[in-house]
Every structure is written in C-alpha cells, then in structure tokens.
mmCIF file of C-alpha atoms in Angstrom:
data_model
loop_
_atom_site.group_PDB
_atom_site.id
_atom_site.type_symbol
_atom_site.label_atom_id
_atom_site.label_comp_id
_atom_site.label_asym_id
_atom_site.label_seq_id
_atom_site.Cartn_x
_atom_site.Cartn_y
_atom_site.Cartn_z
ATOM 1 C CA MET B 1 81.785 91.893 79.394
ATOM 2 C CA GLU B 2 85.510 90.978 78.424
ATOM 3 C CA PHE B 3 85.982 94.414 77.861
ATOM 4 C CA LEU B 4 84.757 95.602 81.236
ATOM 5 C CA LEU B 5 87.166 92.901 82.730
ATOM 6 C CA ILE B 6 90.010 94.193 80.784
ATOM 7 C CA PHE B 7 89.394 97.871 81.736
ATOM 8 C CA ILE B 8 88.953 97.290 85.490
ATOM 9 C CA SER B 9 91.842 94.773 85.665
ATOM 10 C CA ALA B 10 94.272 97.283 83.827
ATOM 11 C CA ILE B 11 93.372 100.247 86.057
ATOM 12 C CA PHE B 12 93.316 98.683 89.450
ATOM 13 C CA VAL B 13 94.340 95.068 89.728
ATOM 14 C CA ASN B 14 97.157 94.877 87.249
ATOM 15 C CA ASN B 15 98.224 98.571 87.342
ATOM 16 C CA ILE B 16 100.991 99.163 85.083
ATOM 17 C CA VAL B 17 102.940 101.189 87.534
ATOM 18 C CA LEU B 18 102.078 99.631 91.047
ATOM 19 C CA SER B 19 101.757 96.155 90.108
ATOM 20 C CA GLN B 20 103.815 95.407 87.114
ATOM 21 C CA PHE B 21 106.265 98.046 87.989
ATOM 22 C CA LEU B 22 106.602 99.580 84.368
ATOM 23 C CA GLY B 23 107.055 103.500 84.075
ATOM 24 C CA ILE B 24 108.716 104.022 87.412
ATOM 25 C CA CYS B 25 110.909 106.695 85.992
ATOM 26 C CA PRO B 26 108.192 109.254 85.149
ATOM 27 C CA PHE B 27 106.123 107.865 88.102
ATOM 28 C CA LEU B 28 108.975 109.267 90.628
ATOM 29 C CA GLY B 29 110.119 112.220 88.419
ATOM 30 C CA VAL B 30 106.992 113.894 87.511
ATOM 31 C CA SER B 31 105.007 113.506 90.607
ATOM 32 C CA LYS B 32 106.065 116.497 92.643
ATOM 33 C CA LYS B 33 103.045 118.455 91.521
ATOM 34 C CA VAL B 34 99.369 117.334 90.584
ATOM 35 C CA SER B 35 99.166 119.851 87.522
ATOM 36 C CA THR B 36 102.401 118.240 85.683
ATOM 37 C CA SER B 37 101.454 114.791 86.660
ATOM 38 C CA LEU B 38 97.943 115.499 84.833
ATOM 39 C CA GLY B 39 99.791 116.694 81.950
ATOM 40 C CA MET B 40 102.224 113.872 81.754
ATOM 41 C CA SER B 41 99.150 111.531 82.339
ATOM 42 C CA ALA B 42 97.678 112.967 79.351
ATOM 43 C CA ALA B 43 100.691 112.837 77.013
ATOM 44 C CA VAL B 44 101.373 109.137 78.016
ATOM 45 C CA ALA B 45 97.754 108.252 77.552
ATOM 46 C CA PHE B 46 97.677 109.602 73.918
ATOM 47 C CA VAL B 47 101.131 108.037 73.117
ATOM 48 C CA LEU B 48 100.534 104.608 74.733
ATOM 49 C CA THR B 49 96.949 104.192 73.046
ATOM 50 C CA LEU B 50 98.292 105.303 69.504
ATOM 51 C CA ALA B 51 101.382 103.425 69.920
ATOM 52 C CA THR B 52 99.517 100.116 70.806
ATOM 53 C CA ILE B 53 97.357 100.635 67.655
ATOM 54 C CA VAL B 54 100.255 101.366 65.345
ATOM 55 C CA THR B 55 102.346 98.581 66.810
ATOM 56 C CA TYR B 56 99.601 95.998 66.609
ATOM 57 C CA ILE B 57 98.761 96.654 63.166
ATOM 58 C CA LEU B 58 102.629 96.631 62.638
ATOM 59 C CA GLN B 59 103.012 93.417 64.099
ATOM 60 C CA LYS B 60 99.936 91.630 62.390
ATOM 61 C CA SER B 61 100.480 93.036 58.839
ATOM 62 C CA VAL B 62 104.198 93.357 58.650
ATOM 63 C CA LEU B 63 106.287 91.357 61.075
ATOM 64 C CA GLU B 64 103.908 88.198 61.359
ATOM 65 C CA ALA B 65 103.134 88.182 57.696
ATOM 66 C CA PHE B 66 107.035 88.119 56.628
ATOM 67 C CA HIS B 67 107.914 86.209 59.586
ATOM 68 C CA LEU B 68 110.038 89.138 61.266
ATOM 69 C CA GLU B 69 108.663 88.695 64.673
ATOM 70 C CA TYR B 70 112.312 88.836 65.806
ATOM 71 C CA LEU B 71 112.421 92.449 64.881
ATOM 72 C CA GLN B 72 109.524 93.157 67.312
ATOM 73 C CA THR B 73 111.332 95.200 70.057
ATOM 74 C CA ILE B 74 113.411 97.337 67.426
ATOM 75 C CA ALA B 75 110.433 98.167 65.398
ATOM 76 C CA PHE B 76 108.181 98.933 68.271
ATOM 77 C CA ILE B 77 111.053 101.417 69.877
ATOM 78 C CA LEU B 78 111.332 103.141 66.487
ATOM 79 C CA VAL B 79 107.301 103.669 66.400
ATOM 80 C CA ILE B 80 107.203 104.860 69.814
ATOM 81 C CA ALA B 81 110.279 107.417 69.273
ATOM 82 C CA SER B 82 108.262 108.835 66.388
ATOM 83 C CA LEU B 83 105.211 109.333 68.132
ATOM 84 C CA VAL B 84 106.821 110.935 70.983
ATOM 85 C CA GLN B 85 108.378 113.444 68.854
ATOM 86 C CA MET B 86 104.983 114.131 67.150
ATOM 87 C CA VAL B 87 103.476 114.666 70.490
ATOM 88 C CA GLU B 88 106.339 117.071 71.413
ATOM 89 C CA ILE B 89 105.951 119.113 68.353
ATOM 90 C CA VAL B 90 102.230 119.222 68.875
ATOM 91 C CA MET B 91 102.427 120.185 72.476
ATOM 92 C CA LYS B 92 104.917 122.815 71.914
ATOM 93 C CA LYS B 93 102.659 124.625 69.674
ATOM 94 C CA VAL B 94 99.128 123.983 71.686
ATOM 95 C CA SER B 95 100.512 124.192 75.149
ATOM 96 C CA PRO B 96 103.888 125.808 75.539
ATOM 97 C CA ALA B 97 103.232 126.216 79.307
ATOM 98 C CA LEU B 98 102.560 122.470 80.016
ATOM 99 C CA TYR B 99 105.472 121.856 77.383
ATOM 100 C CA GLN B 100 107.784 123.946 79.870
ATOM 101 C CA ALA B 101 106.549 122.198 82.972
ATOM 102 C CA LEU B 102 107.077 118.716 81.632
ATOM 103 C CA GLY B 103 110.556 119.668 80.473
ATOM 104 C CA ILE B 104 112.927 116.894 80.047
ATOM 105 C CA PHE B 105 110.171 114.330 81.153
ATOM 106 C CA LEU B 106 108.312 114.635 77.592
ATOM 107 C CA PRO B 107 111.169 113.082 75.839
ATOM 108 C CA LEU B 108 111.565 110.405 78.356
ATOM 109 C CA ILE B 109 108.174 109.038 77.193
ATOM 110 C CA THR B 110 110.455 107.431 74.360
ATOM 111 C CA THR B 111 112.107 105.400 77.031
ATOM 112 C CA ASN B 112 109.156 104.814 79.183
ATOM 113 C CA CYS B 113 108.911 101.198 79.483
ATOM 114 C CA ALA B 114 105.191 101.256 80.165
ATOM 115 C CA VAL B 115 104.322 102.083 76.588
ATOM 116 C CA LEU B 116 106.716 99.616 75.098
ATOM 117 C CA GLY B 117 105.531 97.156 77.914
ATOM 118 C CA VAL B 118 101.752 97.701 76.876
ATOM 119 C CA ALA B 119 102.653 97.381 73.175
ATOM 120 C CA ILE B 120 104.486 93.949 73.840
ATOM 121 C CA LEU B 121 101.704 92.726 76.333
ATOM 122 C CA VAL B 122 98.823 92.973 73.965
ATOM 123 C CA ILE B 123 100.786 90.691 71.507
ATOM 124 C CA GLN B 124 101.555 88.268 74.186
ATOM 125 C CA LYS B 125 97.941 88.139 75.572
ATOM 126 C CA ASP B 126 96.813 87.726 72.075
ATOM 127 C CA TYR B 127 94.208 90.458 72.099
ATOM 128 C CA THR B 128 92.244 91.522 69.170
ATOM 129 C CA LEU B 129 92.831 95.171 67.882
ATOM 130 C CA LEU B 130 89.718 96.501 69.915
ATOM 131 C CA GLU B 131 90.800 94.752 73.100
ATOM 132 C CA SER B 132 94.247 96.033 72.561
ATOM 133 C CA VAL B 133 92.832 99.580 72.570
ATOM 134 C CA VAL B 134 90.572 98.999 75.525
ATOM 135 C CA TYR B 135 93.772 97.529 77.366
ATOM 136 C CA ALA B 136 96.032 100.375 76.269
ATOM 137 C CA LEU B 137 93.562 103.073 77.165
ATOM 138 C CA SER B 138 92.975 101.360 80.898
ATOM 139 C CA SER B 139 96.569 101.109 81.207
ATOM 140 C CA ALA B 140 97.046 104.833 80.517
ATOM 141 C CA ILE B 141 94.095 105.512 82.980
ATOM 142 C CA GLY B 142 95.791 103.497 85.659
ATOM 143 C CA PHE B 143 99.116 105.067 85.253
ATOM 144 C CA GLY B 144 97.293 108.373 85.290
ATOM 145 C CA LEU B 145 95.386 107.545 88.481
ATOM 146 C CA SER B 146 98.538 106.188 90.254
ATOM 147 C CA LEU B 147 100.778 109.316 89.129
ATOM 148 C CA THR B 148 97.989 111.793 90.143
ATOM 149 C CA VAL B 149 97.456 110.201 93.542
ATOM 150 C CA PHE B 150 101.215 109.899 94.359
ATOM 151 C CA ALA B 151 101.587 113.449 93.326
ATOM 152 C CA GLY B 152 98.926 114.510 95.681
ATOM 153 C CA LEU B 153 100.547 112.489 98.507
ATOM 154 C CA ARG B 154 103.815 114.164 97.749
ATOM 155 C CA GLU B 155 102.151 117.511 97.802
ATOM 156 C CA GLN B 156 100.775 116.601 101.156
ATOM 157 C CA LEU B 157 104.143 115.599 102.486
ATOM 158 C CA GLU B 158 105.705 118.834 101.704
ATOM 159 C CA MET B 159 103.245 120.198 104.654
ATOM 160 C CA VAL B 160 104.196 117.296 107.078
ATOM 161 C CA ASN B 161 107.125 117.265 109.557
ATOM 162 C CA VAL B 162 108.959 114.260 108.421
ATOM 163 C CA PRO B 163 111.797 112.707 110.589
ATOM 164 C CA ASN B 164 115.121 113.567 109.348
ATOM 165 C CA GLY B 165 116.263 110.118 108.697
ATOM 166 C CA VAL B 166 113.467 109.435 105.955
ATOM 167 C CA LYS B 167 113.396 113.110 104.376
ATOM 168 C CA GLY B 168 113.759 113.107 100.553
ATOM 169 C CA THR B 169 113.990 110.145 98.490
ATOM 170 C CA ALA B 170 113.472 107.813 101.415
ATOM 171 C CA ILE B 171 109.876 109.152 102.279
ATOM 172 C CA VAL B 172 109.031 109.217 98.612
ATOM 173 C CA LEU B 173 109.755 105.494 98.122
ATOM 174 C CA ILE B 174 108.363 104.525 101.267
ATOM 175 C CA THR B 175 105.059 106.260 100.031
ATOM 176 C CA ALA B 176 105.162 104.734 96.844
ATOM 177 C CA GLY B 177 105.356 101.259 98.374
ATOM 178 C CA LEU B 178 102.248 101.916 100.542
ATOM 179 C CA LEU B 179 100.434 103.143 97.529
ATOM 180 C CA SER B 180 101.559 99.810 95.900
ATOM 181 C CA LEU B 181 100.187 97.908 98.735
ATOM 182 C CA ALA B 182 96.871 99.940 98.843
ATOM 183 C CA PHE B 183 96.446 98.860 95.052
ATOM 184 C CA MET B 184 97.100 95.280 96.135
ATOM 185 C CA GLY B 185 93.576 95.368 97.890
ATOM 186 C CA PHE B 186 92.005 95.222 94.491
ATOM 187 C CA SER B 187 93.502 91.759 93.461
ATOM 188 C CA GLY B 188 90.301 89.891 94.412
ATOM 189 C CA VAL B 189 88.184 92.131 92.249
ATOM 190 C CA ASP B 190 89.370 90.648 89.035
ATOM 191 C CA GLY B 191 88.247 86.869 90.132
ATOM 192 C CA GLY B 192 85.229 88.219 91.704
ATOM 193 C CA LEU B 193 83.862 89.839 88.684
ATOM 194 C CA ARG B 194 84.906 86.873 86.366
ATOM 195 C CA ALA B 195 82.914 84.571 88.625
ATOM 196 C CA LEU B 196 79.819 87.036 88.762
ATOM 197 C CA PHE B 197 79.666 87.483 85.033
ATOM 198 C CA ILE B 198 80.445 84.024 84.107
ATOM 199 C CA ASN B 199 78.021 82.385 86.307
#
C-alpha cells in the first residue's frame, strides 16, 4: 500500500514541477507543442528512473560505505550527465525526428534540476531501492502529465484572442500558475488515502 501512496503522491499531490518547482526550464521551454512535450517526457522519464537507480546504488555502496557523503552532489551530477549523453546518442540513432524536434532541450536534461532533485530526495526520504524506483517513475509521470497538459493549454492559447497586455510570456506564466493551483486541489488526497488504508 505504501507504493500506491508514493505513486499517487508523486504524480498529483507533490508534483515535481507544479508543487516542488523543479524542472521549470523544460516545462516552459518544451511545452509549445504536445508532440515535443511527449518526447521530452519520455526522455526525462527514462533518465530520471535510470539516474535514480544508479545514484541510489552509488550512494549506498560507495559514498556511504567510504564516508564520502559530501561528494553526493558532484557524483550525482556526473552520473546524470553521462546518462543524458547515452540517451542523446540512442535517440539520435533510433528517432532522428524526435532528436531534431527536441533540439537544445535534450542536453538540458543534464541541468534539469528535477532529475538531480529526485535523486537527492530519495536519499533524504530514506527510501529503499524499490520505493526509490516507484518514486522516480511516479515523479517522471507527474512531470510528463504536467508538461503535456501545459502544452495542450498553450496550443489552445494560440487560437484564443489574448489581450495585448498579457501576450507572450505573461500569459504562459499566468497559465502555469493556474495549472499549479489546479494541482493544489489534490493536496487533501494524500492524507485521505493514508487515513483510509491505515484505518
């Protein structure tokens, strides 16, 4: 039952983008079209889950074993950068169209604080490896959900007559704020589920 709570909480209640404000750069940059946001979501999901597994093993078997916890951030950044390079090479061969569509935003996964944030959060929350994988996958799904919904809203905004005072970046930020408020509506779900399953 704990896995279900982690899953629902990471997607809706503590959404990595809309509640914890990690990964805002790709959220605003890649959300102009639903197609590119879906591709970015898939790439982030793969990197996020794989990076969490690798960094968890690195933390437990190397950093904690040799009392090198102070190197956590540097070690995690190196692992994430290496994984992004691997994803970039694979995507270039498997899907050149998606690789071209993502453009500069694919290397930006290296500096996407959502990936590093989740890797550090699973250590701080003292999750097991399986709980870490569930949390990482759920966070990636939450990232993808918020990115895709936001991309759909931005596509709709292109067809709407927006007042001149809020055209461009202003309406994008207003829409992001309203989407964040909508996700705040799920804040009671976590406590309700815990009460339901514990009692």
